[in-house]
PDB file of C-alpha atoms in Angstrom:
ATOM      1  CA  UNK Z  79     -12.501 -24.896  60.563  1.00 55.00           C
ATOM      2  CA  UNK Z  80     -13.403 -21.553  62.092  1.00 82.00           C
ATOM      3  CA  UNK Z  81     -10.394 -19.242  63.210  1.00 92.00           C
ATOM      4  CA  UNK Z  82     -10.383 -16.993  65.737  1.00 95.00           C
ATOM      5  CA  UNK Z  83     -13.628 -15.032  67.251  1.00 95.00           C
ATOM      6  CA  UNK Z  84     -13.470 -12.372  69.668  1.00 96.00           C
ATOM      7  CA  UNK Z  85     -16.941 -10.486  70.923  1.00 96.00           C
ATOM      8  CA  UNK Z  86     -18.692  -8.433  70.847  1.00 96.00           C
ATOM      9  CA  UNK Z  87     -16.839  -6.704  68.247  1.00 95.00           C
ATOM     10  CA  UNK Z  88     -17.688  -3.062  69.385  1.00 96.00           C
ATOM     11  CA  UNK Z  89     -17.884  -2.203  72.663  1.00 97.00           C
ATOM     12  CA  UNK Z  90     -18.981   1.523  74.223  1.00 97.00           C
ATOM     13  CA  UNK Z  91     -18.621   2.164  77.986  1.00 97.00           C
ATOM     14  CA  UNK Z  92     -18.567   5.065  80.638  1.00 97.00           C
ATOM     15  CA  UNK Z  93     -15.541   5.609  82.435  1.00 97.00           C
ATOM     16  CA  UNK Z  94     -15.203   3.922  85.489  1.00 97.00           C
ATOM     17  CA  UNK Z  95     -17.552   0.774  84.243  1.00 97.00           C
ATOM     18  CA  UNK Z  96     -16.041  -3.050  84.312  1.00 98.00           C
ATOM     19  CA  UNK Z  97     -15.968  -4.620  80.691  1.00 98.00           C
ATOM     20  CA  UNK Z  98     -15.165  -8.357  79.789  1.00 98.00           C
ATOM     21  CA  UNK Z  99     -13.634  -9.188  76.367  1.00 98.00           C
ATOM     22  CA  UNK Z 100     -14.015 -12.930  75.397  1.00 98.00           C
ATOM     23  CA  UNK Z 101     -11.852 -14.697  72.785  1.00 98.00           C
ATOM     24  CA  UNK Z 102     -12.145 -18.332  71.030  1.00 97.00           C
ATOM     25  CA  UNK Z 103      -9.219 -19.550  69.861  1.00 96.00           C
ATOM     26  CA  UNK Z 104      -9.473 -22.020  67.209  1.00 95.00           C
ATOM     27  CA  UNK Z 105      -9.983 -25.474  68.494  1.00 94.00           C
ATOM     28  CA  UNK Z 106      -7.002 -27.423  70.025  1.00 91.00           C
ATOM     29  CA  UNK Z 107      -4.456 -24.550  70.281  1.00 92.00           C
ATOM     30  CA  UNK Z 108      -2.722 -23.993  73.192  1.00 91.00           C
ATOM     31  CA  UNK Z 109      -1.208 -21.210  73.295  1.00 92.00           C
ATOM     32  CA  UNK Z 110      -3.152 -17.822  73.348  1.00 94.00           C
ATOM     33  CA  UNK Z 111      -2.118 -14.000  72.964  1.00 94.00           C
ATOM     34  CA  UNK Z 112      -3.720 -10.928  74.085  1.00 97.00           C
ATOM     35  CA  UNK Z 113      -2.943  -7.621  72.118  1.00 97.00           C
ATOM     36  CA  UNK Z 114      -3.768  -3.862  72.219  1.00 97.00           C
ATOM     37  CA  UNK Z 115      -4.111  -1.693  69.314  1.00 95.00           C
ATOM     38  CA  UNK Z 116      -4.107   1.931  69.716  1.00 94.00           C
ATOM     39  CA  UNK Z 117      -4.659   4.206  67.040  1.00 90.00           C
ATOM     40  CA  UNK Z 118      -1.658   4.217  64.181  1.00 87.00           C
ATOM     41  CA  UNK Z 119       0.171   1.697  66.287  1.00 91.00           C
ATOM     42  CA  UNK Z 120       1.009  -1.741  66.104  1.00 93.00           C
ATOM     43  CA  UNK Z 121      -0.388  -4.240  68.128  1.00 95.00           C
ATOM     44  CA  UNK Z 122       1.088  -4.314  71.774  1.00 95.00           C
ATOM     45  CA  UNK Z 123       1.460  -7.184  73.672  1.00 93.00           C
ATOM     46  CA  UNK Z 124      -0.658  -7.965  76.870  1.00 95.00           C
ATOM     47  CA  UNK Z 125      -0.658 -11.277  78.096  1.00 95.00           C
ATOM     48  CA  UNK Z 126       0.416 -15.083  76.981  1.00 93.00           C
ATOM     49  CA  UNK Z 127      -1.264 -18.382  78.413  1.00 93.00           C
ATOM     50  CA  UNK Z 128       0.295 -21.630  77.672  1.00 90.00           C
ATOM     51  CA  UNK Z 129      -3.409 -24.026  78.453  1.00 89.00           C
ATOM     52  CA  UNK Z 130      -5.102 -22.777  81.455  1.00 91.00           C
ATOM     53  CA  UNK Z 131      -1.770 -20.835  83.067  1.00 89.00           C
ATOM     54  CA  UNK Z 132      -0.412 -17.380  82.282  1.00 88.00           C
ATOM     55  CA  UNK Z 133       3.087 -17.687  81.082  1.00 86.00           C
ATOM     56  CA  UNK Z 134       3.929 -14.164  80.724  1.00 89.00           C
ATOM     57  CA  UNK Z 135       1.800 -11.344  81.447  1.00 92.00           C
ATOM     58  CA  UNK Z 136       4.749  -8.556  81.455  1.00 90.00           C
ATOM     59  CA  UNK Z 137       2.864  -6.533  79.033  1.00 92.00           C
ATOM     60  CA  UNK Z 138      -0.370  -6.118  81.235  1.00 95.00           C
ATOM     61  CA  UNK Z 139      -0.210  -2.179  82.034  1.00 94.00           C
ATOM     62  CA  UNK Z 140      -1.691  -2.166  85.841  1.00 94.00           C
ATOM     63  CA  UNK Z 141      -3.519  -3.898  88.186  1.00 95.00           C
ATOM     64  CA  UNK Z 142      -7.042  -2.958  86.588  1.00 97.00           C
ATOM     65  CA  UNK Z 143      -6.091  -5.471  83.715  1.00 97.00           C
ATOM     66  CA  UNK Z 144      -6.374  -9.343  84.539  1.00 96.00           C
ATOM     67  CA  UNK Z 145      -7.093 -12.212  82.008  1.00 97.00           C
ATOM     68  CA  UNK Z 146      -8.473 -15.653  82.440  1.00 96.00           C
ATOM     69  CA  UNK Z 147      -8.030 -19.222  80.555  1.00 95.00           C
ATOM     70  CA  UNK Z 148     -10.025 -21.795  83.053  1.00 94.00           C
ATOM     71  CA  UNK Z 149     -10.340 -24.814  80.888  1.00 92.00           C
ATOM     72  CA  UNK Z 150      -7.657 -23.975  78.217  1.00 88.00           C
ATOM     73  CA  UNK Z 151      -9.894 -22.860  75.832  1.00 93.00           C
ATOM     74  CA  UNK Z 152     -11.747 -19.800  76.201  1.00 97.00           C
ATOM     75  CA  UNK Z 153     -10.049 -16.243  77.619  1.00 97.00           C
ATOM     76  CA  UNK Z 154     -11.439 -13.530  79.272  1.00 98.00           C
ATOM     77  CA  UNK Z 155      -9.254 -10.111  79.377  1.00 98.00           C
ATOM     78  CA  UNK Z 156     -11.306  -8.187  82.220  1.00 98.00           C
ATOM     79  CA  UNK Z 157     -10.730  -4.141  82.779  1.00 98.00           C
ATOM     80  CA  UNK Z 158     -11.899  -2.805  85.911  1.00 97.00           C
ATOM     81  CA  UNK Z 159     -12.618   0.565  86.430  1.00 97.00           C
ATOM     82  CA  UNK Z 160     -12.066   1.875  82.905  1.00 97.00           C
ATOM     83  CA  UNK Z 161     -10.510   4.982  82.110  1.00 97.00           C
ATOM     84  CA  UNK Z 162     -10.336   6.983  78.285  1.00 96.00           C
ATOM     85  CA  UNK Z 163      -7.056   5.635  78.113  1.00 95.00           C
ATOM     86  CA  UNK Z 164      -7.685   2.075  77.402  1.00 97.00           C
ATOM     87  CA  UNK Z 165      -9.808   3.041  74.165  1.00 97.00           C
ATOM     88  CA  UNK Z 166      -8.281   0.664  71.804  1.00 97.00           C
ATOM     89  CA  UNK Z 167      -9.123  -2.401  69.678  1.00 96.00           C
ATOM     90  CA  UNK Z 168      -7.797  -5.629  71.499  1.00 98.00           C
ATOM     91  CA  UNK Z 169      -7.120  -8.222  69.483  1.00 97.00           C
ATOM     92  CA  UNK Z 170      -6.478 -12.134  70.313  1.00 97.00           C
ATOM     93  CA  UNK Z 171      -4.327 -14.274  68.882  1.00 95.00           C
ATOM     94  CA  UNK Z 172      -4.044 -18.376  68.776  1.00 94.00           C
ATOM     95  CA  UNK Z 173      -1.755 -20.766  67.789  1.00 91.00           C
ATOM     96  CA  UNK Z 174      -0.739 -24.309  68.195  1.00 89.00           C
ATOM     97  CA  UNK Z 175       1.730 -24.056  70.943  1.00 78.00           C
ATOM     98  CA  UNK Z 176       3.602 -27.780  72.054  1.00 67.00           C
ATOM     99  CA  UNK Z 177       7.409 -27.710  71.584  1.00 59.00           C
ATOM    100  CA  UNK Z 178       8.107 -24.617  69.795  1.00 62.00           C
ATOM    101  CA  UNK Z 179       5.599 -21.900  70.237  1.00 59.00           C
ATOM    102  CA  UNK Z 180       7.852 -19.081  70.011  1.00 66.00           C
ATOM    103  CA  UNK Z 181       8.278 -19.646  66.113  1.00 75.00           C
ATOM    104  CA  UNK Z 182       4.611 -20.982  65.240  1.00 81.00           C
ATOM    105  CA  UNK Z 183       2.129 -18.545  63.294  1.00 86.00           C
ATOM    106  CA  UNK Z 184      -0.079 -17.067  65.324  1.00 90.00           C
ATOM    107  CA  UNK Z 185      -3.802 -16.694  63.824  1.00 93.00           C
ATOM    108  CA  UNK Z 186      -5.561 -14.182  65.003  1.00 94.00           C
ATOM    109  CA  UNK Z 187      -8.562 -12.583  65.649  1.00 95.00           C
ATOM    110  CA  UNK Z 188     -10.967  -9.351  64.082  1.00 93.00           C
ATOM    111  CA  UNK Z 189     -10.524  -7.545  67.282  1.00 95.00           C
ATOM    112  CA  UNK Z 190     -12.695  -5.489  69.787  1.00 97.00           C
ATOM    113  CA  UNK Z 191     -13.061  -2.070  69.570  1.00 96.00           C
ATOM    114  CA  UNK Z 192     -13.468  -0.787  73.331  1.00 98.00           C
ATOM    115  CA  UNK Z 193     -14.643   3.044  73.595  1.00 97.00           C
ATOM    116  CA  UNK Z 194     -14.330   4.498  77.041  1.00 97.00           C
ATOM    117  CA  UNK Z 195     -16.621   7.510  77.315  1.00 96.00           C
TER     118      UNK Z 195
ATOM    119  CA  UNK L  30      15.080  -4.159  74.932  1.00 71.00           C
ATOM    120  CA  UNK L  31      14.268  -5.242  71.463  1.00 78.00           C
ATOM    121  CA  UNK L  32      12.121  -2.625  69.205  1.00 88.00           C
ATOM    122  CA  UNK L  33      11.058  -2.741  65.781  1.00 94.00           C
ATOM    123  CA  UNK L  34      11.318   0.400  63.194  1.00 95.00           C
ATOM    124  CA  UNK L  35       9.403   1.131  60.327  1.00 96.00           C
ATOM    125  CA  UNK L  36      10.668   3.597  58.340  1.00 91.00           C
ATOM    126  CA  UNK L  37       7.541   4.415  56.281  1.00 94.00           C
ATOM    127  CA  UNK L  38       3.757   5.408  57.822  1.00 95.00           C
ATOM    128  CA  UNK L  39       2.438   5.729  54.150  1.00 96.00           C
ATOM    129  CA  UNK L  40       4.042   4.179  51.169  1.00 97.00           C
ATOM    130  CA  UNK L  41       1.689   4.993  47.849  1.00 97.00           C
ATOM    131  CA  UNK L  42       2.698   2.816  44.706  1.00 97.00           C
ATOM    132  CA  UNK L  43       1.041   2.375  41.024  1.00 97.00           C
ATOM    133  CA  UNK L  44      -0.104  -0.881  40.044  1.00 97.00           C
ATOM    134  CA  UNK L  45       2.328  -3.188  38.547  1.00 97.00           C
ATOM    135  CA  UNK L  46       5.229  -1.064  40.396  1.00 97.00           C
ATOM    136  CA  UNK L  47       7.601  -2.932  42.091  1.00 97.00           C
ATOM    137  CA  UNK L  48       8.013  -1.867  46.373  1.00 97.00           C
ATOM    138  CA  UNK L  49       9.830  -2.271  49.233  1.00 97.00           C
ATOM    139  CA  UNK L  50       8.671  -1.689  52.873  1.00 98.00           C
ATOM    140  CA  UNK L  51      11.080  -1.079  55.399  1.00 97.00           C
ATOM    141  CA  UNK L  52      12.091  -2.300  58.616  1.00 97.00           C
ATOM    142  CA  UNK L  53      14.978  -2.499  60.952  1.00 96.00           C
ATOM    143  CA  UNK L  54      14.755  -3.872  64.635  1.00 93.00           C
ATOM    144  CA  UNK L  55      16.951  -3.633  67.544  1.00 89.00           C
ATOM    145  CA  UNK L  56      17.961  -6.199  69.741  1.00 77.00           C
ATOM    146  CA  UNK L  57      21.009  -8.179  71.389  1.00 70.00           C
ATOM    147  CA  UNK L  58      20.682 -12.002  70.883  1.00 75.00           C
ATOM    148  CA  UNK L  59      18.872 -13.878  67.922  1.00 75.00           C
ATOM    149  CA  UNK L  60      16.093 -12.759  66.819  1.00 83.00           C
ATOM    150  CA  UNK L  61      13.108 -14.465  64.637  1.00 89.00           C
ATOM    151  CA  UNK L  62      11.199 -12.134  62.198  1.00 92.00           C
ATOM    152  CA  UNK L  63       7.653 -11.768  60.966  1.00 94.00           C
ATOM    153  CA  UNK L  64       5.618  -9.603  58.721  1.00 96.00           C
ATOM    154  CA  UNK L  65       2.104  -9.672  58.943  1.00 96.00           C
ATOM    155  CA  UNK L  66      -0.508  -7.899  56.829  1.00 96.00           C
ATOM    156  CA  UNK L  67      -3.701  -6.142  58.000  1.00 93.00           C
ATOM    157  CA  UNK L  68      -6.462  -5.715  55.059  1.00 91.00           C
ATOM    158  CA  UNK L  69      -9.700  -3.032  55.811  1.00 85.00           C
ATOM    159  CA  UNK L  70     -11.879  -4.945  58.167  1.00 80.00           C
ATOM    160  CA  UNK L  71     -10.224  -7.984  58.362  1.00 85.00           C
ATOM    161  CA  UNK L  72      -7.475  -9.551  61.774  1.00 87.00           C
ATOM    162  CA  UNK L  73      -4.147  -9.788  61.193  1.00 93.00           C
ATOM    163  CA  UNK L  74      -2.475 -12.433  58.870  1.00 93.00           C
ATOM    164  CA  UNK L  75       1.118 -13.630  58.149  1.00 93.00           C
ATOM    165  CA  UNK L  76       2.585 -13.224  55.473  1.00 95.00           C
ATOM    166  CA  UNK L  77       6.017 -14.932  56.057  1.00 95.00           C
ATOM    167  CA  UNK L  78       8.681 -15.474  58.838  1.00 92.00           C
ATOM    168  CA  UNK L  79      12.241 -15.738  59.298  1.00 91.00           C
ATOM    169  CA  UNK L  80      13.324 -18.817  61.440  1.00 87.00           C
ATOM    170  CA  UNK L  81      16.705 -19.662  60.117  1.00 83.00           C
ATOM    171  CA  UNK L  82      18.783 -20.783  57.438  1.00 85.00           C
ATOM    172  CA  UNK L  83      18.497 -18.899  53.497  1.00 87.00           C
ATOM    173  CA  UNK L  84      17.974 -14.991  54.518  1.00 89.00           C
ATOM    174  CA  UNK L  85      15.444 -14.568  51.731  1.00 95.00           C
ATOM    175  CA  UNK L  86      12.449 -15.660  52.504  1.00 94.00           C
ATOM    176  CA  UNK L  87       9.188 -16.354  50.776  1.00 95.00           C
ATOM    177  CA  UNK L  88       5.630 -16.110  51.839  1.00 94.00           C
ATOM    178  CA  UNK L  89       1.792 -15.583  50.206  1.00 93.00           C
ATOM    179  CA  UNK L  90       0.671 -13.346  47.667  1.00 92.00           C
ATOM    180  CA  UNK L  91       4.426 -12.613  46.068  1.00 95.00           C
ATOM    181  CA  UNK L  92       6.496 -10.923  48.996  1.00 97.00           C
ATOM    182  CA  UNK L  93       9.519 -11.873  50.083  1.00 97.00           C
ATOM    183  CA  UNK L  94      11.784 -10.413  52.823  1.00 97.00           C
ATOM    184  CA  UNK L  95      15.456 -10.503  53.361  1.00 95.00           C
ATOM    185  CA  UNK L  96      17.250 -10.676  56.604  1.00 93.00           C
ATOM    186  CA  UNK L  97      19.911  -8.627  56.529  1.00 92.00           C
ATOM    187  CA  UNK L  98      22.276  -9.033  60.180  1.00 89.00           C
ATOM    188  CA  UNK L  99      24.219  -6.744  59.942  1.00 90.00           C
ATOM    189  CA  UNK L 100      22.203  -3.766  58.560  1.00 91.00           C
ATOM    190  CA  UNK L 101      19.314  -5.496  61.154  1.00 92.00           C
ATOM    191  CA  UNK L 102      16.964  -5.147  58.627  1.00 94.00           C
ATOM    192  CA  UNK L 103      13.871  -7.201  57.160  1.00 96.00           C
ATOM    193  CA  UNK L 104      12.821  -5.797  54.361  1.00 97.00           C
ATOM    194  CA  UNK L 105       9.739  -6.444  52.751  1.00 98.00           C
ATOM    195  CA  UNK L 106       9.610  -6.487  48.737  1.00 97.00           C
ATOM    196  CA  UNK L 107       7.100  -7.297  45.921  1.00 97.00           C
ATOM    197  CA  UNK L 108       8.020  -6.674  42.361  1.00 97.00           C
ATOM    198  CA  UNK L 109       4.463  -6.151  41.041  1.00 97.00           C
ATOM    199  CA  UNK L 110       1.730  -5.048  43.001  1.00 97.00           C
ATOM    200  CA  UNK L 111      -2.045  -5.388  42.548  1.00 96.00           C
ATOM    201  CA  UNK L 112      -4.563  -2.845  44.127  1.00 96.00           C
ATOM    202  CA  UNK L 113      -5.656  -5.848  46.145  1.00 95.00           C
ATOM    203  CA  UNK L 114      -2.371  -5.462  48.297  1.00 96.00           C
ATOM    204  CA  UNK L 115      -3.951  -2.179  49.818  1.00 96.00           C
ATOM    205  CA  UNK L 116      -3.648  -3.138  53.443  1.00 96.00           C
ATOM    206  CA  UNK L 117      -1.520  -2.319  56.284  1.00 96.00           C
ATOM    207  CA  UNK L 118       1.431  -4.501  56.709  1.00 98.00           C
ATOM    208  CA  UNK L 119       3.570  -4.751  60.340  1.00 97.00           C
ATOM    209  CA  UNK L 120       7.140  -5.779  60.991  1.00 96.00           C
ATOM    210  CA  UNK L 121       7.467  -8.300  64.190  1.00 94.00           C
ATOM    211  CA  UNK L 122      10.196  -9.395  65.918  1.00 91.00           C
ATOM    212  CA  UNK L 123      10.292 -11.861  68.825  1.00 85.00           C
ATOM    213  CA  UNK L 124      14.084 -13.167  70.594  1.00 74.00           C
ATOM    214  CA  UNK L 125      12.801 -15.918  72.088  1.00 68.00           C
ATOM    215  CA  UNK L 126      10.861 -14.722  74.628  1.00 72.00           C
ATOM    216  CA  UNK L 127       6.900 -15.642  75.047  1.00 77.00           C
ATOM    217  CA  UNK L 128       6.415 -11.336  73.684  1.00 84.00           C
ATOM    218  CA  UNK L 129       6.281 -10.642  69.785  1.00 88.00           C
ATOM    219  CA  UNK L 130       6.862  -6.836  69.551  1.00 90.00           C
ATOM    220  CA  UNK L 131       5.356  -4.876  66.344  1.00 94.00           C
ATOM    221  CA  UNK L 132       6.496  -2.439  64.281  1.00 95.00           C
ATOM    222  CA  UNK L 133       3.691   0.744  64.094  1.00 95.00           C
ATOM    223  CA  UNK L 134       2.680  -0.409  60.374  1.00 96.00           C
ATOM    224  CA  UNK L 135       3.268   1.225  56.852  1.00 97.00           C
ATOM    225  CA  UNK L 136       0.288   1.439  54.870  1.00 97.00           C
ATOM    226  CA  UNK L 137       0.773   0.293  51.032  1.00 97.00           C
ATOM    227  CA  UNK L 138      -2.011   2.148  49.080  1.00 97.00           C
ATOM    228  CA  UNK L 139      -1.588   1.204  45.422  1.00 97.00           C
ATOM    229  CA  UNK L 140      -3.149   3.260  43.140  1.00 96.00           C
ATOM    230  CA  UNK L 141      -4.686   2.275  39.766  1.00 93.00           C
TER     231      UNK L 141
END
């Protein structure tokens, strides 16, 4: 079956625009991961949803960051008023979730690159 | 807080060499351990975990890792390595909590 897609895979924008950052997880996982990627880093965590709710978004960095998971499937990671800063790639991961999602593999996604000009 | 080290940004290697990447985390309860690997243009796979039980453990391609307690190390090893393990590789570590945290990366460049 298809794994994880993220788009669009590159995306430029002037500081101070909105941007939207979609991710499909593969079909009938629950659980869902948002990372960023800076340059020469690891990936950082963002945000968790277990289905539709948002189990743990610690690693969010302000209030300009907010993600979405309506119908358990599709997420949305949404930056508002974008600054140079929050040039990365973000990447989204999947996995199956249920009992023990702390341990399962997450699979994850080829990332997009955000430029803020 | 629990943080992951990786001693190595850049680790070159000849074919058919044997290597070991290195990591040590940090962190005050149990902790379960990952390595993933990162290949040009391509998302983030595993390549094996530490759960429980045996302390070596085995995953795709020919690495293994050992967990190591009380060093807190999980290092990652190969014996012979093929150009086709050029790639990026990251340490993980998760203690239960819904947050994985990652290592920065080494990158294995194996030269021919």
């Amino acid at each position: 079956g298809a794994g994880v897609s993220q788009t669009p895979s590159n995306k430029v924008t002037e500081k101070g625009k909105y941007v939207e950052l979609r991710c499909d997880p593969i079909s009938g996982h629950t659980a869902l991961y948002w990372y960023r990627q800076s340059l020469g880093q690891g990936p950082e965590f963002l945000i968790y949803f277990q289905g539709t709710g948002a189990a743990d978004d610690s690693g969010l960095p302000n209030d300009r960051f907010f993600a979405v998971r309506p119908e358990g499937s599709v997420s949305t990671l949404k930056i508002q008023r974008t600054e140079r800063g929050d040039s990365a790639v973000y990447l989204c991961a999947s996995s199956p979730g249920g009992a023990t999602p702390l341990t399962d593999t997450q699979y994850f996604g080829p990332g997009t690159r955000l430029t803020v000009l | 807080a629990q943080s992951v080290t990786q001693l190595d940004s850049q680790v070159p290697v000849f074919e058919e060499a044997p290597v070991e990447l290195r990591c040590n985390y940090s962190s005050s309860v149990s902790v379960y351990l990952f390595w993933y690997v990162q290949y040009p243009n391509q998302g983030l796979q595993l390549l094996l975990k530490y759960l429980s039980g045996s302390t070596l453990v085995k995953g795709i391609n020919g690495f293994e890792a050992e967990f190591n307690k009380s060093q807190t190390s999980f290092h990652l090893r190969k014996p012979s390595v093929h150009i086709s393990d050029t790639a990026e590789y990251f340490c993980a570590v998760t203690d239960g909590g819904f947050k994985t945290i990652f290592g920065a990366g080494t990158r294995l460049f194996v030269k021919a």
